Tab-separated table of C-alpha atoms in Angstrom:
chain	number	residue	atom	x	y	z
A	1	UNK	CA	-3.060	25.704	9.108
A	2	UNK	CA	-4.758	22.381	8.411
A	3	UNK	CA	-6.295	23.767	5.211
A	4	UNK	CA	-2.900	25.042	4.081
A	5	UNK	CA	-1.278	21.643	4.689
A	6	UNK	CA	-4.106	19.983	2.790
A	7	UNK	CA	-3.681	22.339	-0.159
A	8	UNK	CA	0.071	21.693	-0.259
A	9	UNK	CA	-0.464	17.931	-0.114
A	10	UNK	CA	-2.994	18.148	-2.968
A	11	UNK	CA	-0.585	20.241	-5.008
A	12	UNK	CA	2.232	17.747	-4.445
A	13	UNK	CA	-0.061	14.914	-5.534
A	14	UNK	CA	-1.069	16.790	-8.687
A	15	UNK	CA	2.589	17.413	-9.490
A	16	UNK	CA	3.385	13.732	-8.934
A	17	UNK	CA	0.485	12.661	-11.166
A	18	UNK	CA	1.677	15.090	-13.851
A	19	UNK	CA	5.223	13.718	-13.725
A	20	UNK	CA	3.922	10.157	-13.778
A	21	UNK	CA	1.711	10.902	-16.768
A	22	UNK	CA	4.615	12.530	-18.620
A	23	UNK	CA	6.743	9.449	-17.920
A	24	UNK	CA	4.112	7.075	-19.265
A	25	UNK	CA	3.432	9.237	-22.342
A	26	UNK	CA	6.952	8.310	-23.387
A	27	UNK	CA	6.318	5.136	-25.438
A	28	UNK	CA	9.707	3.715	-24.512
A	29	UNK	CA	8.850	3.794	-20.807
A	30	UNK	CA	5.794	1.632	-21.383
A	31	UNK	CA	7.637	-0.722	-23.728
A	32	UNK	CA	10.459	-1.256	-21.246
A	33	UNK	CA	7.958	-1.839	-18.445
A	34	UNK	CA	6.066	-4.444	-20.470
A	35	UNK	CA	9.293	-6.165	-21.510
A	36	UNK	CA	10.348	-6.132	-17.860
A	37	UNK	CA	7.205	-7.901	-16.702
A	38	UNK	CA	7.669	-10.495	-19.429
A	39	UNK	CA	11.329	-11.086	-18.485
A	40	UNK	CA	10.372	-11.526	-14.843
A	41	UNK	CA	7.746	-14.031	-15.936
A	42	UNK	CA	10.301	-16.039	-17.910
A	43	UNK	CA	12.530	-16.357	-14.846
A	44	UNK	CA	9.682	-17.539	-12.604
A	45	UNK	CA	8.506	-19.928	-15.307
A	46	UNK	CA	11.923	-21.603	-15.322
A	47	UNK	CA	11.921	-21.877	-11.510
A	48	UNK	CA	8.437	-23.381	-11.535
A	49	UNK	CA	9.051	-25.826	-14.380
A	50	UNK	CA	12.267	-27.120	-12.793
A	51	UNK	CA	10.443	-27.676	-9.502
A	52	UNK	CA	7.613	-29.454	-11.326
A	53	UNK	CA	10.170	-31.797	-12.876
A	54	UNK	CA	11.449	-32.619	-9.390
A	55	UNK	CA	7.920	-33.217	-8.113
A	56	UNK	CA	7.133	-35.633	-10.960
A	57	UNK	CA	10.481	-37.418	-10.788
A	58	UNK	CA	11.709	-36.189	-14.168
A	59	UNK	CA	14.981	-34.647	-13.032
A	60	UNK	CA	15.248	-30.910	-12.600
A	61	UNK	CA	16.134	-29.147	-9.389
A	62	UNK	CA	14.720	-26.668	-6.939
A	63	UNK	CA	16.397	-23.368	-7.694
A	64	UNK	CA	15.940	-19.634	-7.281
A	65	UNK	CA	15.839	-16.780	-9.778
A	66	UNK	CA	19.634	-16.672	-10.198
A	67	UNK	CA	19.718	-20.408	-10.759
A	68	UNK	CA	17.028	-19.953	-13.399
A	69	UNK	CA	19.396	-17.650	-15.303
A	70	UNK	CA	22.079	-20.331	-15.306
A	71	UNK	CA	19.548	-22.852	-16.621
A	72	UNK	CA	18.526	-20.487	-19.426
A	73	UNK	CA	22.164	-19.989	-20.413
A	74	UNK	CA	22.583	-23.743	-20.899
A	75	UNK	CA	19.699	-24.106	-23.344
A	76	UNK	CA	19.798	-23.928	-27.149
A	77	UNK	CA	19.796	-20.249	-28.093
A	78	UNK	CA	20.226	-19.658	-24.376
A	79	UNK	CA	22.580	-16.716	-24.807
A	80	UNK	CA	20.140	-14.899	-27.079
A	81	UNK	CA	17.188	-15.569	-24.755
A	82	UNK	CA	19.247	-14.562	-21.743
A	83	UNK	CA	20.259	-11.299	-23.434
A	84	UNK	CA	16.579	-10.485	-24.019
A	85	UNK	CA	15.795	-11.350	-20.388
A	86	UNK	CA	18.674	-9.158	-19.202
A	87	UNK	CA	17.416	-6.190	-21.211
A	88	UNK	CA	13.923	-6.870	-19.911
A	89	UNK	CA	15.217	-6.862	-16.345
A	90	UNK	CA	16.784	-3.449	-16.949
A	91	UNK	CA	13.409	-2.280	-18.205
A	92	UNK	CA	11.758	-3.654	-15.076
A	93	UNK	CA	14.297	-1.863	-12.859
A	94	UNK	CA	13.693	1.441	-14.652
A	95	UNK	CA	9.938	0.968	-14.339
A	96	UNK	CA	10.234	0.344	-10.608
A	97	UNK	CA	12.267	3.549	-10.253
A	98	UNK	CA	9.587	5.444	-12.183
A	99	UNK	CA	6.919	3.966	-9.908
A	100	UNK	CA	8.846	5.016	-6.814
A	101	UNK	CA	9.898	8.476	-7.970
A	102	UNK	CA	7.082	9.711	-10.246
A	103	UNK	CA	4.229	7.717	-8.724
A	104	UNK	CA	2.314	6.900	-11.940
A	105	UNK	CA	0.060	4.551	-9.951
A	106	UNK	CA	-1.075	7.374	-7.668
A	107	UNK	CA	0.060	5.822	-4.374
A	108	UNK	CA	0.438	9.308	-2.886
A	109	UNK	CA	2.630	10.740	-0.138
A	110	UNK	CA	0.827	9.281	2.841
A	111	UNK	CA	2.501	6.726	5.113
A	112	UNK	CA	1.087	3.755	3.191
A	113	UNK	CA	1.973	5.274	-0.169
A	114	UNK	CA	5.533	6.090	0.846
A	115	UNK	CA	6.084	2.566	2.187
A	116	UNK	CA	4.766	1.111	-1.063
A	117	UNK	CA	7.003	3.381	-3.133
A	118	UNK	CA	10.000	2.518	-0.967
A	119	UNK	CA	9.218	-1.120	-1.677
A	120	UNK	CA	9.444	-0.353	-5.393
A	121	UNK	CA	12.986	0.922	-4.859
A	122	UNK	CA	13.929	-2.232	-2.966
A	123	UNK	CA	12.491	-4.293	-5.818
A	124	UNK	CA	14.501	-2.200	-8.291
A	125	UNK	CA	17.690	-2.980	-6.364
A	126	UNK	CA	16.990	-6.707	-6.247
A	127	UNK	CA	16.311	-6.954	-9.973
A	128	UNK	CA	19.265	-4.704	-10.804
A	129	UNK	CA	21.540	-7.347	-9.278
A	130	UNK	CA	19.647	-10.037	-11.198
A	131	UNK	CA	20.073	-8.074	-14.443
A	132	UNK	CA	23.822	-7.737	-13.812
A	133	UNK	CA	24.057	-11.481	-13.192
A	134	UNK	CA	22.286	-12.118	-16.499
A	135	UNK	CA	24.635	-9.788	-18.384
A	136	UNK	CA	27.661	-11.530	-16.852
A	137	UNK	CA	26.394	-14.845	-18.191
A	138	UNK	CA	25.728	-13.344	-21.625
A	139	UNK	CA	29.224	-11.833	-21.795
A	140	UNK	CA	30.858	-14.967	-20.410
A	141	UNK	CA	32.567	-13.032	-17.640
A	142	UNK	CA	31.623	-15.490	-14.919
A	143	UNK	CA	28.632	-17.144	-13.344
A	144	UNK	CA	25.918	-15.525	-11.318
A	145	UNK	CA	27.804	-16.045	-8.067
A	146	UNK	CA	26.260	-17.638	-5.038
A	147	UNK	CA	22.544	-18.080	-5.114
A	148	UNK	CA	19.734	-19.699	-3.210
A	149	UNK	CA	20.469	-21.028	0.262
A	150	UNK	CA	24.188	-20.348	-0.028
A	151	UNK	CA	23.613	-16.677	-0.774
A	152	UNK	CA	20.929	-16.301	1.909
A	153	UNK	CA	23.131	-17.908	4.543
A	154	UNK	CA	26.170	-15.824	3.568
A	155	UNK	CA	24.501	-12.445	3.850
A	156	UNK	CA	22.610	-13.569	6.985
A	157	UNK	CA	25.945	-14.430	8.631
A	158	UNK	CA	27.379	-11.052	7.604
A	159	UNK	CA	24.376	-9.206	8.967
A	160	UNK	CA	24.548	-11.144	12.229
A	161	UNK	CA	28.174	-10.092	12.665
A	162	UNK	CA	27.089	-6.450	12.897
A	163	UNK	CA	25.929	-4.712	16.093
A	164	UNK	CA	22.378	-5.816	16.864
A	165	UNK	CA	22.782	-8.230	13.939
A	166	UNK	CA	20.313	-10.827	15.189
A	167	UNK	CA	17.656	-8.163	15.634
A	168	UNK	CA	18.319	-6.858	12.112
A	169	UNK	CA	17.963	-10.352	10.633
A	170	UNK	CA	14.702	-10.805	12.521
A	171	UNK	CA	13.391	-7.479	11.210
A	172	UNK	CA	14.324	-8.417	7.631
A	173	UNK	CA	12.589	-11.753	8.090
A	174	UNK	CA	9.448	-10.095	9.421
A	175	UNK	CA	9.434	-7.634	6.518
A	176	UNK	CA	9.767	-10.440	3.948
A	177	UNK	CA	7.033	-12.441	5.675
A	178	UNK	CA	4.893	-9.293	5.765
A	179	UNK	CA	5.363	-8.827	2.027
A	180	UNK	CA	4.283	-12.423	1.525
A	181	UNK	CA	1.165	-11.929	3.655
A	182	UNK	CA	0.333	-8.785	1.690
A	183	UNK	CA	0.732	-10.719	-1.569
A	184	UNK	CA	-1.622	-13.400	-0.310
A	185	UNK	CA	-4.126	-10.737	0.781
A	186	UNK	CA	-3.841	-9.017	-2.604
A	187	UNK	CA	-4.563	-12.321	-4.300
A	188	UNK	CA	-7.512	-13.142	-2.052
A	189	UNK	CA	-9.118	-9.714	-2.533
A	190	UNK	CA	-8.204	-9.645	-6.230
A	191	UNK	CA	-6.600	-6.227	-5.864
A	192	UNK	CA	-4.586	-6.891	-9.001
A	193	UNK	CA	-7.683	-6.632	-11.209
A	194	UNK	CA	-7.593	-2.839	-11.373
A	195	UNK	CA	-4.122	-2.962	-12.954
A	196	UNK	CA	-5.255	-5.138	-15.852
A	197	UNK	CA	-7.396	-4.176	-18.840
A	198	UNK	CA	-9.502	-7.310	-18.590
A	199	UNK	CA	-12.209	-5.701	-20.722
A	200	UNK	CA	-9.859	-6.281	-23.650
A	201	UNK	CA	-10.307	-10.044	-23.238
A	202	UNK	CA	-13.308	-12.306	-23.910
A	203	UNK	CA	-15.264	-12.835	-20.648
A	204	UNK	CA	-14.335	-16.512	-20.351
A	205	UNK	CA	-10.642	-15.804	-20.855
A	206	UNK	CA	-10.791	-12.899	-18.400
A	207	UNK	CA	-12.305	-15.208	-15.787
A	208	UNK	CA	-9.476	-17.722	-16.209
A	209	UNK	CA	-6.890	-14.929	-16.233
A	210	UNK	CA	-8.124	-13.826	-12.807
A	211	UNK	CA	-8.057	-17.385	-11.450
A	212	UNK	CA	-4.529	-18.075	-12.686
A	213	UNK	CA	-3.265	-14.700	-11.467
A	214	UNK	CA	-4.835	-15.283	-8.078
A	215	UNK	CA	-3.145	-18.678	-7.754
A	216	UNK	CA	0.220	-17.301	-8.860
A	217	UNK	CA	0.279	-14.308	-6.532
A	218	UNK	CA	-0.902	-16.467	-3.628
A	219	UNK	CA	1.801	-19.101	-4.249
A	220	UNK	CA	4.569	-16.497	-4.434
A	221	UNK	CA	3.251	-14.840	-1.287
A	222	UNK	CA	3.301	-18.109	0.673
A	223	UNK	CA	6.875	-18.815	-0.457
A	224	UNK	CA	7.873	-15.340	0.754
A	225	UNK	CA	6.249	-16.067	4.124
A	226	UNK	CA	8.323	-19.246	4.380
A	227	UNK	CA	11.561	-17.399	3.593
A	228	UNK	CA	10.722	-14.757	6.180
A	229	UNK	CA	10.010	-17.385	8.834
A	230	UNK	CA	13.341	-19.081	8.071
A	231	UNK	CA	15.150	-15.773	8.665
A	232	UNK	CA	13.355	-15.210	11.961
A	233	UNK	CA	14.324	-18.732	13.041
A	234	UNK	CA	17.932	-17.997	12.054
A	235	UNK	CA	17.858	-14.853	14.185
A	236	UNK	CA	16.311	-16.564	17.203
A	237	UNK	CA	18.825	-19.431	17.098
A	238	UNK	CA	21.807	-17.285	15.989
A	239	UNK	CA	22.335	-19.854	13.248
A	240	UNK	CA	22.691	-18.451	9.698
A	241	UNK	CA	22.291	-21.949	8.282
A	242	UNK	CA	18.606	-21.779	9.201
A	243	UNK	CA	18.153	-19.119	6.494
A	244	UNK	CA	16.843	-20.352	3.149
A	245	UNK	CA	16.206	-18.767	-0.225
A	246	UNK	CA	13.556	-19.650	-2.778
A	247	UNK	CA	15.186	-22.981	-3.594
A	248	UNK	CA	15.438	-23.871	0.088
A	249	UNK	CA	11.774	-23.039	0.640
A	250	UNK	CA	10.787	-25.379	-2.213
A	251	UNK	CA	13.125	-28.103	-0.947
A	252	UNK	CA	11.604	-27.776	2.530
A	253	UNK	CA	8.152	-28.328	1.073
A	254	UNK	CA	9.412	-31.419	-0.733
A	255	UNK	CA	10.765	-32.833	2.548
A	256	UNK	CA	7.380	-32.652	4.305
A	257	UNK	CA	4.768	-35.425	4.486
A	258	UNK	CA	3.031	-35.416	1.107
A	259	UNK	CA	5.984	-33.300	0.000
A	260	UNK	CA	5.622	-34.260	-3.645
A	261	UNK	CA	2.097	-32.875	-3.702
A	262	UNK	CA	3.108	-29.713	-1.829
A	263	UNK	CA	6.056	-29.114	-4.142
A	264	UNK	CA	3.911	-29.703	-7.224
A	265	UNK	CA	1.315	-27.204	-5.977
A	266	UNK	CA	3.957	-24.584	-5.169
A	267	UNK	CA	5.696	-25.113	-8.519
A	268	UNK	CA	2.415	-24.875	-10.410
A	269	UNK	CA	1.731	-21.682	-8.472
A	270	UNK	CA	5.042	-20.168	-9.582
A	271	UNK	CA	4.254	-21.065	-13.193
A	272	UNK	CA	0.887	-19.385	-12.675
A	273	UNK	CA	2.737	-16.322	-11.372
A	274	UNK	CA	4.799	-16.330	-14.570
A	275	UNK	CA	1.542	-16.313	-16.545
A	276	UNK	CA	0.345	-13.390	-14.408
A	277	UNK	CA	3.533	-11.509	-15.341
A	278	UNK	CA	2.808	-12.223	-19.010
A	279	UNK	CA	-0.697	-10.837	-18.506
A	280	UNK	CA	0.794	-7.707	-16.940
A	281	UNK	CA	3.118	-7.389	-19.912
A	282	UNK	CA	0.166	-7.510	-22.309
A	283	UNK	CA	-2.764	-6.000	-20.418
A	284	UNK	CA	-1.189	-3.787	-17.739
A	285	UNK	CA	-3.089	-0.505	-17.327
A	286	UNK	CA	-0.734	2.494	-17.357
A	287	UNK	CA	-1.532	6.058	-16.343
A	288	UNK	CA	-2.860	7.955	-19.329
A	289	UNK	CA	-3.203	4.774	-21.396
């Protein structure tokens, strides 16, 4: 019986690898994925640069990814750039669905693999909403809606109004914090290296690429931990106003002792994460590539 189960599991994995390879042999799948990583990097670059401006007293504001879209729309050629970002986001969503469904990264059907692939679907949903917000701005059919703290507090209040709502908010907070801890662990152990074709870069550049990527992933992970902790606090106090989004997490850092330094470090980390996304767009290793 055990041997039969093992054979079936191996067969399922081979089928998944075959489907994943077929997906990546389609040149448009890879192009959309690379454009998606680049679009994601642009959004995080805007968030980081705006926060850096706040830290150095040059204006700007702490904002989240939706706020970054609004900022892009206000720039010269903003509509054109935003349209490219919107298309890139669609590409990123499709790539996440491919990762979840066809498993081109070989995560497998074990408990850990299924959780990881489910996370890809969640990511696809999040960036699908972001892509729709970008398209609304491009078409001039309205803004991106509520974002940042306002959005986080609204959906937290709605979730709390449901049966066992406080417990659900706490679980969501723990999951987000867990994702952040995993990101920090991935950065520390440099688990991202296997996804990048660093042999295509000069050794010195590859060394700096790893350092910048490590800083970026770590910074994003710590921000996620903060957002998760805020949600847990909201659940424990039954106060949705304790929930904060990305902009609220950055603003909280700024309000601490030595807040300017903390905000500058976090902002620089988000810019570094944007660079990491650009590296993924250029050097990402795909199955069969």
